[in-house]
Every structure is written in structure tokens, then in C-alpha cells.
XYZ file of C-alpha atoms in Angstrom:
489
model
C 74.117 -155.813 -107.133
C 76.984 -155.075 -104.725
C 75.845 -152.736 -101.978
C 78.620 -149.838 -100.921
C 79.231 -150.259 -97.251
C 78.236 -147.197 -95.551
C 78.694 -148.139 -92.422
C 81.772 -146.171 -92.651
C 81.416 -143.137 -94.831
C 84.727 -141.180 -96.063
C 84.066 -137.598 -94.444
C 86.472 -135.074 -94.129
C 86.172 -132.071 -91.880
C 89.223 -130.033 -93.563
C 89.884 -128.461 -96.804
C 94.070 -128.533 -98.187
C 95.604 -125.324 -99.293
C 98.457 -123.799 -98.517
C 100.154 -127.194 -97.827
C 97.839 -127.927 -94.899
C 94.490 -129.382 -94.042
C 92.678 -126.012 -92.623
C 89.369 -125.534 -91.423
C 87.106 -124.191 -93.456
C 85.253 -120.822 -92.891
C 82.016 -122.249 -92.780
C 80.012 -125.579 -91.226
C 78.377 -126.037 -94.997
C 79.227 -129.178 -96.208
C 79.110 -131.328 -99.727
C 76.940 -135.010 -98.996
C 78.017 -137.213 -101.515
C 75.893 -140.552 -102.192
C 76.231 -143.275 -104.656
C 74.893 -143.346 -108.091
C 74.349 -146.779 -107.956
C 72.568 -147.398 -104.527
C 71.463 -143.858 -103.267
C 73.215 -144.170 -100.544
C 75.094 -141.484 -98.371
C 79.255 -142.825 -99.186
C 81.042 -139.114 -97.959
C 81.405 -135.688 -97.468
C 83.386 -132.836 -97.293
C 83.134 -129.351 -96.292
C 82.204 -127.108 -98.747
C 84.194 -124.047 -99.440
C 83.211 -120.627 -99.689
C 84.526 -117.100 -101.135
C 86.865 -116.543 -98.192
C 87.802 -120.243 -98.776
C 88.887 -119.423 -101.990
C 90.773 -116.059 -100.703
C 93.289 -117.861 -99.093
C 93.933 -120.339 -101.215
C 94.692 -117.897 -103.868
C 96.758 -116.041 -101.673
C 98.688 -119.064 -100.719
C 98.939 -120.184 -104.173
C 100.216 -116.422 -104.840
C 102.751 -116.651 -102.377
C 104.143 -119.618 -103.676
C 104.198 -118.128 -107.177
C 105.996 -115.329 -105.718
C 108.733 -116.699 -103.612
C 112.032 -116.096 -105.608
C 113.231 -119.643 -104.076
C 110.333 -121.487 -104.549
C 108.332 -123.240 -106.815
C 108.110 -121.388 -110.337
C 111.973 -120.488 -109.946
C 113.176 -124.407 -109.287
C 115.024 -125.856 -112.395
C 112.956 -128.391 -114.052
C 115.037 -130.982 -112.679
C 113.940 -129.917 -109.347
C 110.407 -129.441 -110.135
C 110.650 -133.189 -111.844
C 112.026 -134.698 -108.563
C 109.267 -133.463 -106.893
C 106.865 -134.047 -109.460
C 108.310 -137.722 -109.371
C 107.285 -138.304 -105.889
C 103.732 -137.014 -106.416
C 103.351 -139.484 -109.511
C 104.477 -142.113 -106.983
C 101.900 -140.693 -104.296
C 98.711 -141.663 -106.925
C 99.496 -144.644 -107.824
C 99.944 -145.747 -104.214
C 96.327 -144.368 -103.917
C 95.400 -145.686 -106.993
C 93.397 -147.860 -106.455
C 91.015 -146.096 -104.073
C 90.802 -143.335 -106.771
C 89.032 -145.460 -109.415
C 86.770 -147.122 -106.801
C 85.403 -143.803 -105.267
C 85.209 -142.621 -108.584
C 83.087 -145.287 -109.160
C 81.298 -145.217 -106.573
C 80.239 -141.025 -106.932
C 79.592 -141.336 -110.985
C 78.651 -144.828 -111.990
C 81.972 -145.051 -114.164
C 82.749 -149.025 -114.660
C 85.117 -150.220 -112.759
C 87.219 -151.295 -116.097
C 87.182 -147.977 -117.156
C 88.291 -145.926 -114.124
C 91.079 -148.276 -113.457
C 92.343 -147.215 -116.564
C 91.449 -143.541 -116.719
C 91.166 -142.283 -113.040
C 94.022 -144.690 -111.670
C 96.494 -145.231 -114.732
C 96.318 -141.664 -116.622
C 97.204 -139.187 -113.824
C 100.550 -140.546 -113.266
C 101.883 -140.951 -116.496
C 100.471 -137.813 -117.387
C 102.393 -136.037 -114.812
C 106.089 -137.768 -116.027
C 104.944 -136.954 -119.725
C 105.212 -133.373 -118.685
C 108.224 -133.321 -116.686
C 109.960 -134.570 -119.199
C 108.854 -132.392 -122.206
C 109.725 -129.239 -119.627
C 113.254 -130.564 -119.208
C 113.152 -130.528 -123.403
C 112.048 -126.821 -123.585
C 115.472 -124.636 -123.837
C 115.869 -121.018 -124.302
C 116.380 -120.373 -128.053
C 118.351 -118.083 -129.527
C 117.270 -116.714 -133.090
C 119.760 -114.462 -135.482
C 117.613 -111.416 -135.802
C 116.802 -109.701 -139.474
C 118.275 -106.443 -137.836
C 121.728 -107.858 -137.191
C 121.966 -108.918 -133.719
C 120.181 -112.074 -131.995
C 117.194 -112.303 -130.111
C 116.507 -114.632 -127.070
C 112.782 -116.357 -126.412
C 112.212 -117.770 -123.135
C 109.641 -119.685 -121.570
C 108.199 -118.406 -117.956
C 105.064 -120.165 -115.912
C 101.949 -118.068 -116.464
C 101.473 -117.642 -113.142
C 98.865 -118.826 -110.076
C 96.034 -120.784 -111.866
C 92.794 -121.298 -111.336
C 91.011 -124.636 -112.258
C 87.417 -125.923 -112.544
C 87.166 -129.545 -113.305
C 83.786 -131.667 -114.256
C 82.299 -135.029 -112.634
C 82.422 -137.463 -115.631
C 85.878 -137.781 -115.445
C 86.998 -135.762 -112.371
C 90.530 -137.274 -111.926
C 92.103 -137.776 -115.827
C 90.619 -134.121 -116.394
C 92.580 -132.680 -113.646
C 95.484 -133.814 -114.883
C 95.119 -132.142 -118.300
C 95.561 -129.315 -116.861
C 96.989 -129.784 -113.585
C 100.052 -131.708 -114.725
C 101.173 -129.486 -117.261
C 100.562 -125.964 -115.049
C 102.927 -128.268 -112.118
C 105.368 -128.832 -115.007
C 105.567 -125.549 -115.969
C 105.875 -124.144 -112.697
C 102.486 -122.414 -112.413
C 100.491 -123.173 -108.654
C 96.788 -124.199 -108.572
C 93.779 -123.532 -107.005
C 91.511 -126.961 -108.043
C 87.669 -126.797 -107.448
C 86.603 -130.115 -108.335
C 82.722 -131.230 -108.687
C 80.311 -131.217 -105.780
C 79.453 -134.531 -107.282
C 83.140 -136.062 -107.401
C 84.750 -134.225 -104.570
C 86.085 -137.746 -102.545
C 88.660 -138.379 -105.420
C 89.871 -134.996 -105.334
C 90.731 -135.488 -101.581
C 92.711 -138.095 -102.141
C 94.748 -136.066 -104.546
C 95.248 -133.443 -101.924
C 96.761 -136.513 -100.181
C 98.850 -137.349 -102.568
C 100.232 -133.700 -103.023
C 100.962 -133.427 -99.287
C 102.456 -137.057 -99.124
C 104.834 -136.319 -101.922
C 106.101 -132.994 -100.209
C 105.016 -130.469 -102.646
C 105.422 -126.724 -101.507
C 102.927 -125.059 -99.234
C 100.642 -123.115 -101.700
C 101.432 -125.257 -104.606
C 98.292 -127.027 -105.046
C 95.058 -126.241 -103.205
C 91.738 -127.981 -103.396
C 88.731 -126.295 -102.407
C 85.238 -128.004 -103.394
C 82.234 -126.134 -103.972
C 79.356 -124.882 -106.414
C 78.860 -123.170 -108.963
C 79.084 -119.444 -107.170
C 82.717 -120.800 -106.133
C 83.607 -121.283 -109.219
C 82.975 -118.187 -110.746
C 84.207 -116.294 -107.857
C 87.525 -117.915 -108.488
C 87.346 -117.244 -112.165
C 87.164 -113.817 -111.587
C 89.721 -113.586 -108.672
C 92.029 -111.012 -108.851
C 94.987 -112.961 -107.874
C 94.738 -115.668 -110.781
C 96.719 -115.645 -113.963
C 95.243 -118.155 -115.569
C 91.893 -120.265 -116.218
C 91.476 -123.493 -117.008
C 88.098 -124.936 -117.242
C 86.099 -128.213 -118.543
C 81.846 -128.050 -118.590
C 78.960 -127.167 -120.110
C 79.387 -124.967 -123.130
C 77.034 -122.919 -121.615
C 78.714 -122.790 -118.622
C 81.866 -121.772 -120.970
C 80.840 -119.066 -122.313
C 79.905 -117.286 -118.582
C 83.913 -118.220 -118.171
C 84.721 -116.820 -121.303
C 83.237 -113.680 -120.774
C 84.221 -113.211 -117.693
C 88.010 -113.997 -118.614
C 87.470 -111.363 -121.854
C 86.416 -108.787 -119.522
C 89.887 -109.242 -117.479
C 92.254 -110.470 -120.573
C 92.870 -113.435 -118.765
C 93.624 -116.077 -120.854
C 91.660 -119.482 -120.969
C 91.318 -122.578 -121.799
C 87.973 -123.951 -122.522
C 86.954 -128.083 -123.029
C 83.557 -127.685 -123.692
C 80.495 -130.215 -125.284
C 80.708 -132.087 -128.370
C 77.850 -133.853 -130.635
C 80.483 -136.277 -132.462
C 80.219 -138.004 -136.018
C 81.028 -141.889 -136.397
C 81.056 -142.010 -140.063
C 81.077 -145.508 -141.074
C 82.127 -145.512 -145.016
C 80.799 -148.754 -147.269
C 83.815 -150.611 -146.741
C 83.982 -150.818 -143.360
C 84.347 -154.518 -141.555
C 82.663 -152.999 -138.237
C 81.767 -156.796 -136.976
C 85.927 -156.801 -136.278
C 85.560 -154.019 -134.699
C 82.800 -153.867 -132.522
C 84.743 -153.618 -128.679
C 86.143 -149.942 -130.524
C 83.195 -148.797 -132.065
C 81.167 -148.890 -128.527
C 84.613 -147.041 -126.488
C 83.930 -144.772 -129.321
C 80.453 -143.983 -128.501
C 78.901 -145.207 -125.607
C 81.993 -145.499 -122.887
C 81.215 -144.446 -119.617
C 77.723 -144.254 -120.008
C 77.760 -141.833 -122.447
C 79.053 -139.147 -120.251
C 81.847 -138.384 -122.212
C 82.470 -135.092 -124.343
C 84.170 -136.178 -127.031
C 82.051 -139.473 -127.774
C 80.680 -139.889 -131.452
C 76.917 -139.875 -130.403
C 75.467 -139.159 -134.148
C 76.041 -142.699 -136.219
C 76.379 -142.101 -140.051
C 75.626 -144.800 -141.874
C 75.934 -145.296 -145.558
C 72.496 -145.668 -147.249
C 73.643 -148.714 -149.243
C 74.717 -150.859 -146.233
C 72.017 -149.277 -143.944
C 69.194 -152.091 -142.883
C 72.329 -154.499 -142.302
C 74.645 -151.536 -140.274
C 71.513 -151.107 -138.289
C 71.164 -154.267 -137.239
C 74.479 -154.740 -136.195
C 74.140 -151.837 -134.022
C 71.096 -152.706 -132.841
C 72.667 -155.816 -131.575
C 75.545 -154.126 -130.277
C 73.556 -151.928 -128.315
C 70.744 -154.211 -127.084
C 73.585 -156.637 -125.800
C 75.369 -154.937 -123.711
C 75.429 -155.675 -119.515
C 73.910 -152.623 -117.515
C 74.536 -152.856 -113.483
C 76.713 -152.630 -110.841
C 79.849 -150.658 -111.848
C 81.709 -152.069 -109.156
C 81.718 -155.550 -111.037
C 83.804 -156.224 -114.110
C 81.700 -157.275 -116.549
C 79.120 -154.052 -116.724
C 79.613 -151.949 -119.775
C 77.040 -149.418 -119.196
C 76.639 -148.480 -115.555
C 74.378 -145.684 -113.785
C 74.367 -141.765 -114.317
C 75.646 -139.570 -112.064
C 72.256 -138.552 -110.173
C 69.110 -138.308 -110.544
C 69.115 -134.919 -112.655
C 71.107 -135.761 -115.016
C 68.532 -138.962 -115.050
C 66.209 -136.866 -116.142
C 67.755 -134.785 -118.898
C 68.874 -138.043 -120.506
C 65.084 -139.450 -120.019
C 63.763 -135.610 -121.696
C 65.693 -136.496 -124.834
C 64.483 -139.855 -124.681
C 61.253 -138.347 -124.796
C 61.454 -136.275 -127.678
C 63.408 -138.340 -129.652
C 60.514 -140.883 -129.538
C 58.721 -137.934 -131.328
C 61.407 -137.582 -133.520
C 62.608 -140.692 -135.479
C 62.225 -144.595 -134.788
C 63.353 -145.926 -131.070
C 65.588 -149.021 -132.433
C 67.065 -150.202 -128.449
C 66.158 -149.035 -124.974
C 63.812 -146.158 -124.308
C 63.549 -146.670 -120.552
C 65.055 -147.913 -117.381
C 66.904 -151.497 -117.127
C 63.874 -154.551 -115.999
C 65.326 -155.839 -112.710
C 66.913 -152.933 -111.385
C 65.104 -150.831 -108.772
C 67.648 -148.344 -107.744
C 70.640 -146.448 -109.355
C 70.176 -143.860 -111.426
C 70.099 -145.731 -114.831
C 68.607 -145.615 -118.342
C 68.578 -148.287 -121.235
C 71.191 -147.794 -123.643
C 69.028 -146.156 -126.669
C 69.822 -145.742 -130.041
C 67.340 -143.977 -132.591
C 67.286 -144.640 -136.049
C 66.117 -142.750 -139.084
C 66.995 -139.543 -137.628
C 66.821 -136.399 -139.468
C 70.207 -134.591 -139.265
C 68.506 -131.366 -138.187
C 66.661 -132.938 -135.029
C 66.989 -132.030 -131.566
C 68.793 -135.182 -130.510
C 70.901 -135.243 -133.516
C 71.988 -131.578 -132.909
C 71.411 -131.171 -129.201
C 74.361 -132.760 -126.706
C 72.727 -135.488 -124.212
C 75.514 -136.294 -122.386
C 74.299 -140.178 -121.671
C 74.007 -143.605 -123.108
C 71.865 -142.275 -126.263
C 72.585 -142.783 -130.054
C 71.121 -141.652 -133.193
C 71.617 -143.243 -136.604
C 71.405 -140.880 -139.734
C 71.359 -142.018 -143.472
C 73.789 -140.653 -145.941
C 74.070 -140.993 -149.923
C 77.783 -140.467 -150.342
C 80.895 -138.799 -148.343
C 80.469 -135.802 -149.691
C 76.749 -135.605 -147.993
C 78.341 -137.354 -144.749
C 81.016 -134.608 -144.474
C 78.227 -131.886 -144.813
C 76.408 -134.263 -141.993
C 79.135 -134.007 -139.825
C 79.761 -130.077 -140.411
C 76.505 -129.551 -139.247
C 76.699 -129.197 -136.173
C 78.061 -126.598 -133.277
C 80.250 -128.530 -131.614
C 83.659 -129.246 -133.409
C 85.334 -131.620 -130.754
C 85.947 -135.091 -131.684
C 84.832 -137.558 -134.489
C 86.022 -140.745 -136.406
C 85.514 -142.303 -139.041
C 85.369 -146.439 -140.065
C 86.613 -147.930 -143.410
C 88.782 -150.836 -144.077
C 91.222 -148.522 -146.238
C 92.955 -146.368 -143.801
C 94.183 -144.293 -146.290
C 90.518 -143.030 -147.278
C 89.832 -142.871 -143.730
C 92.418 -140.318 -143.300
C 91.335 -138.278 -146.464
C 88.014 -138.290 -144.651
C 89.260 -137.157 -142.042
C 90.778 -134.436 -143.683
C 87.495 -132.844 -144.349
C 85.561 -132.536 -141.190
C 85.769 -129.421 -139.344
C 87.296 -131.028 -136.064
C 89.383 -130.228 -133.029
C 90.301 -134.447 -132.667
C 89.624 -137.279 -135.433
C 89.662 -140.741 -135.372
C 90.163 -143.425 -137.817
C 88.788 -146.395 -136.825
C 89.136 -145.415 -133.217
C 89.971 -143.052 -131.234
C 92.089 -141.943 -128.435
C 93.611 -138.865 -126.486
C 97.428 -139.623 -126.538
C 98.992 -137.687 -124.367
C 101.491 -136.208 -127.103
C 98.927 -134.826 -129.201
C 96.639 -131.658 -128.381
C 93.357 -132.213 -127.668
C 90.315 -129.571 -127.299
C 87.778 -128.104 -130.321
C 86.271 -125.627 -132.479
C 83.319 -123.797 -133.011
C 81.080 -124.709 -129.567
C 83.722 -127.141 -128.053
C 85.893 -124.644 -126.813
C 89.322 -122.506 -126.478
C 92.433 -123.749 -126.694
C 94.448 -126.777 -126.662
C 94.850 -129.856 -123.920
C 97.816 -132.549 -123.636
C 100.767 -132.341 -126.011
C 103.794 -129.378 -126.062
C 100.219 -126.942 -126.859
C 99.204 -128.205 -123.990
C 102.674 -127.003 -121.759
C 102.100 -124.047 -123.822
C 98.797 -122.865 -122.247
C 100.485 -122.855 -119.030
C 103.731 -120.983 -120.117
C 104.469 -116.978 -120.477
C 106.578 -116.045 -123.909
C 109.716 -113.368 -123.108
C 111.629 -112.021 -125.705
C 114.842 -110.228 -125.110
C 116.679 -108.205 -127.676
C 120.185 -109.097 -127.000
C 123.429 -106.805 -127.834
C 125.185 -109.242 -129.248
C 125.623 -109.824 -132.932
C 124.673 -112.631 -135.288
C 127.001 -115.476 -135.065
């Protein structure tokens, strides 16, 4: 396995807000080591309250300024916006490899997630800003009525570790657009990316106070929910975790926007050709080690096709190459640390109680450090189990039976979590009847993916609100109405 040179760790001793790298108000500091070898690759210091203090004031006074940020034209704010779009790709690179490095993401992946989407996400929102125009409506009451579009105002945003980098930019990119500023608090355990974007703000000019990253715990991160001086909340976590934010944001009216866990559906109908399909149906499922939200981690196979479905998947799954994610060619690489290690490995454990193991179970043969598990898929599980019901957040699967769609949409209603989903056929047409009926924030047919135009977020357990798209701008815009004097054209 490649080894991550540590000879030369990446340390910072500053934090960025306010369009500078300050020092912070304490010698505390965030040790970051590699999920793959253990090892010590970074750190940074680690912010506290007062930390957070001044970057919401400076994010406040850049709000404020009547010639600054929130008050440029969107041309302006797309020039500038242009240059920091520029700024990560030059980085790039080093993005997805740290990434890599801090959360066991394959390489393959985070050059497409962590180095490709921040960019374009960033130009996909300029330019649906410089499409929003004030609109004039003739009023019932005789004369017209004006509805503009304001920023919402200084934001505060809490970002996860699976995907540190394209999450930011679901919110952050759209709050820029819209001419909010932002106060980031990335992940303790993916805090060396986040850096780099600080970088890349700084590089491309942006105003003082316009973005401000701050890294810390959990205790950060719900003092800056709570801040006085924010507007606005965006967060992505645990849905436990969401609902402390959502409380907290009731008690102030503050709106939010919550991405929170999912426990997916892949319903594969009895026409589906899923050996053509294969390289999708594992993105769909298992990508990035299973640490992602939206992944269909319950398998719903049709009871007449079951014995040979299974053994496809069981193939699938038993095939694939765990190891370094620093090399190409691994598909399933380590978990984040050692924690989340052992939640995956507690599921394991009761899932062997539950139904039949059909792949995995345990650690990889041949691989003595990294934080890593088998990738494990259960079959014959009963939709009301734990690990059918219960999100794992790693490389675990569980196979349930169904009779007919009707018992497969019930399946796939049963659950808290309303977030993502897809479903498998070779009629696309049924597919997207099927998809019709399952009570979903995202669906997929015979795929899926989060393009940028369309909103993305859930229902039920998975959250508030609505990511990428115009929704998405939305979140991070103020509605004005003005009653004009003038009279219907």
C-alpha cells in the first residue's frame, strides 16, 4: 500500500476570516492523521467561541457595507466569483488528494467530486443569479406590484467529513451567488481541504469578511448556530445532530436548511438487465465506502428473480478491490477513523443476528492498518430489522424479498428517512411510474445523480429544505414585495 509521506505534515498555525490569516485565540489545535495508514498528515488550530465572534462580525460587516459585497451587481459578484472558480481548480488537485488522504475517499472519486464539482458549481450559480430579474405582476386591486430578490444575509455553515468539499459548495456557492457572506466550520476530520479553500478565496480577491473558515467541534458549531449575528443556517449531519439545529433555529425563527441521513431503496423490478449495469448499480450503493447519505443501502429484490439477483450481487460485492485509496483501481477504500470503524463493525454484529451474512463480515485478509471493513451485504432481511431500518453510514447492504411493486413501494415507504432512492427496470417508462410512488426527496431510474439544476434534499428524517437548483439560490435569497403607485399596464 502507498505510505503518505509525513515527513512533511501540512500544519497551519492561522485561521482565515475577515480576509486574513489571524491567529487564533487559543494554542488548541485539530491533529489530523490518515485513514489509511494512521499516520499524523496535518493540523490546524482549532477555533473557539471568540474565534467564531469575529468571524461573524467580519462576515457582518461585509454584509453591511452599502458598497460591498451583497450590494455588487451580479455581474460584479460573477467576476469575482469567476476568479475564485479559477483559484480551485488551480488547487485542484491537492483538494482530492488530501481529501483522500483524511477520509479514505478513492482517488477516482474525489477527483471527480472534491476537485471537478466545486467549480462548476460556483459558475452554475453565477449564472442563474444574472437570470433572476425583478418582476413586476399587475395586481387584482388595480395597480402593479414589484417582487424582488435580496441575499438573506451573513450565513452560517456546518459541513460533514464524507464529502467535505462538494458539500460546501451546495451551500456555499449559491449563498456567494446570492450575495450572502459565510462563516464555514468544516469537520475536525476534513479540516486540510477546507484550508485550501480559504486559499483559494484569498487568491481570487474576494472581500475581507466574505468567507471565513474556522474549524472546530461540535460546541463550535452550535455556538455558531445560535449566534446572534447570523441570518441564516445551513447544515449537513447526523439527523440527530439536525434536529439539535433545528430546534435551536425554531427557537430564533432562523431559517434552515437541513441534509440529513437517508436509508435508500434500490428497487430492482423483474425486468431489469442489472448484469449491463453493474458499474451504476455499485455508484448507487456502495460509492465511497458507503459513506454517502443518499446511497440506496436496502436492495429490493423481486421474489421471482431472487436466488439469481442474489448471486449477482453477491458477486458484485465479493469482487470488488479494497486498499489504498491513493491508487486507481480501489473501489472500496478505508473509513474515516477508527469510530466510525466501529459503528459500521456494531451493525455488522447484529445483523449477523439478524438475517444471512451473504459477503464480508470482517476486516480485508492482508491488510493490517487503515481503518477498513469488508464490503457486506446481508440477505434475507426482514424489512423491519435494525440494519434494514437503522442508517450505517459504511460499505453494508441488505437484500429484502418482495412479491410485487405494490409490496416494494410499501418496502420502500417504510422507513424514516425520505432522501434518495432508484429504481432498475429495462422499461424506463415503468421505472418512472415507480418512481412516482415512493415518498422521496431524490429518485433514480436506473441511476442516479445530483445534477446541479435540480433540487436536492428529503422528507420525513432527511431533512429541511432544498440543495442545488433555482430552490437551491432560493434558500439563500430574502423575498420583498413593494406595492407600487402605478397602474396596470
Amino acid at each position: 500500500m502507498t505510505t503518505v509521506d509525513t515527513r512533511q505534515t501540512i500544519d497551519y498555525d492561522r485561521i482565515f476570516l475577515g480576509g486574513e490569516w489571524t491567529a487564533p485565540t487559543t494554542g488548541d489545535r485539530i491533529q489530523v492523521h490518515s485513514a489509511t495508514t494512521h499516520e499524523l498528515v496535518g493540523s490546524v488550530p482549532e477555533g473557539r467561541e471568540e474565534d467564531i465572534d469575529a468571524a461573524v462580525a467580519a462576515a457582518r460587516t461585509a454584509f453591511d457595507d452599502p458598497s460591498g459585497w451583497a450590494h455588487f451587481t451580479p455581474t460584479q459578484r460573477g467576476e469575482a466569483l469567476e476568479r475564485f472558480a479559477k483559484a480551485l481548480e488551480a488547487r485542484g488537485a491537492e483538494t482530492a488528494r488530501r481529501v483522500t488522504v483524511q477520509n479514505g475517499m478513492p482517488t477516482w472519486l474525489s477527483q471527480q467530486w472534491e476537485q471537478g464539482f466545486p467549480p462548476m458549481l460556483v459558475r452554475f450559480f453565477v449564472d442563474l443569479v444574472k437570470q433572476t430579474q425583478e418582476e413586476i405582476r399587475p395586481g387584482l386591486l388595480g395597480k402593479q406590484t414589484m417582487v424582488i430578490r435580496k441575499p438573506i444575509g451573513v450565513v452560517g455553515q456546518i459541513v460533514p467529513w464524507n464529502v467535505p468539499q462538494a458539500i460546501t459548495f451546495l451551500g456555499l456557492a449559491p449563498a456567494l451567488a446570492a450575495g450572502c457572506t459565510v462563516v464555514l466550520k468544516p469537520s475536525p476530520e476534513t479540516v486540510l481541504d477546507a484550508f485550501l479553500l480559504a486559499e483559494a478565496a484569498e487568491d481570487a480577491g474576494l472581500p475581507a469578511g466574505v468567507v471565513n473558515v474556522i474549524p472546530g467541534g461540535r460546541e463550535v458549531g452550535a455556538y455558531l448556530v445560535s449566534h446572534p449575528g447570523v441570518d441564516k443556517v445551513s447544515f449537513t449531519g447526523s439527523t440527530a445532530a439536525g434536529r439539535k439545529v433545528a430546534a435551536a433555529c425554531g427557537e430564533l425563527l432562523r431559517p434552515v436548511t437541513l441534509e440529513l441521513g437517508g436509508k435508500s431503496a434500490a428497487v430492482i423490478l423483474d425486468d431489469a438487465d442489472l448484469d449491463s449495469q453493474l458499474e451504476d448499480f455499485f455508484g448507487n450503493t456502495m460509492i465511497n465506502n458507503g459513506q454517502v447519505c443518499w446511497t440506496s443501502t436496502r436492495i429490493l429484490v423481486p421474489s421471482s428473480r431472487y436466488d439469481e439477483i442474489t448471486g449477482t450481487l453477491a458477486d458484485l460485492y465479493s469482487g470488488l478491490t479494497v486498499g489504498d485509496p491513493l491508487d486507481p483501481a480501489t473501489k472500496v477504500g478505508p473509513l474515516v477513523s477508527e469510530r466510525q470503524r466501529e459503528r459500521v463493525e456494531g451493525y455488522i454484529a447484529v445483523g449477523k443476528q439478524e438475517a444471512r451474512l451473504l459477503v464480508g463480515g470482517g476486516r480485508p485478509h492482508g491488510i493490517d492498518q487503515g481503518w477498513f471493513v469488508e464490503p457486506t451485504v446481508f440477505a434475507d432481511v426482514d424489512p423491519k430489522a435494525r440494519i434494514a431500518q437503522e442508517e450505517i453510514f459504511g460499505p453494508v447492504l441488505s437484500i429484502i424479498r418482495y412479491e410485487d411493486e405494490q409490496q416494494a413501494t410499501r418496502i420502500a415507504n417504510d422507513s424514516d428517512y425520505g432522501l434518495g432512492g432508484s429504481v432498475w427496470t429495462s422499461d424506463s417508462d415503468r421505472g418512472e411510474a415507480f418512481a412516482r410512488t415512493v415518498r422521496s426527496g431524490t429518485f433514480g431510474v436506473n441511476g442516479y445523480a445530483n445534477d446541479p439544476v435540480a433540487p436536492f434534499g428529503g422528507v420525513k428524517a432527511s431533512g429541511l429544505g432544498r440543495e442545488l437548483g433555482p430552490e437551491g439560490l432560493a434558500a439563500f435569497q430574502e423575498i420583498k414585495t413593494i406595492y407600487l403607485d402605478r397602474p396596470n399596464a
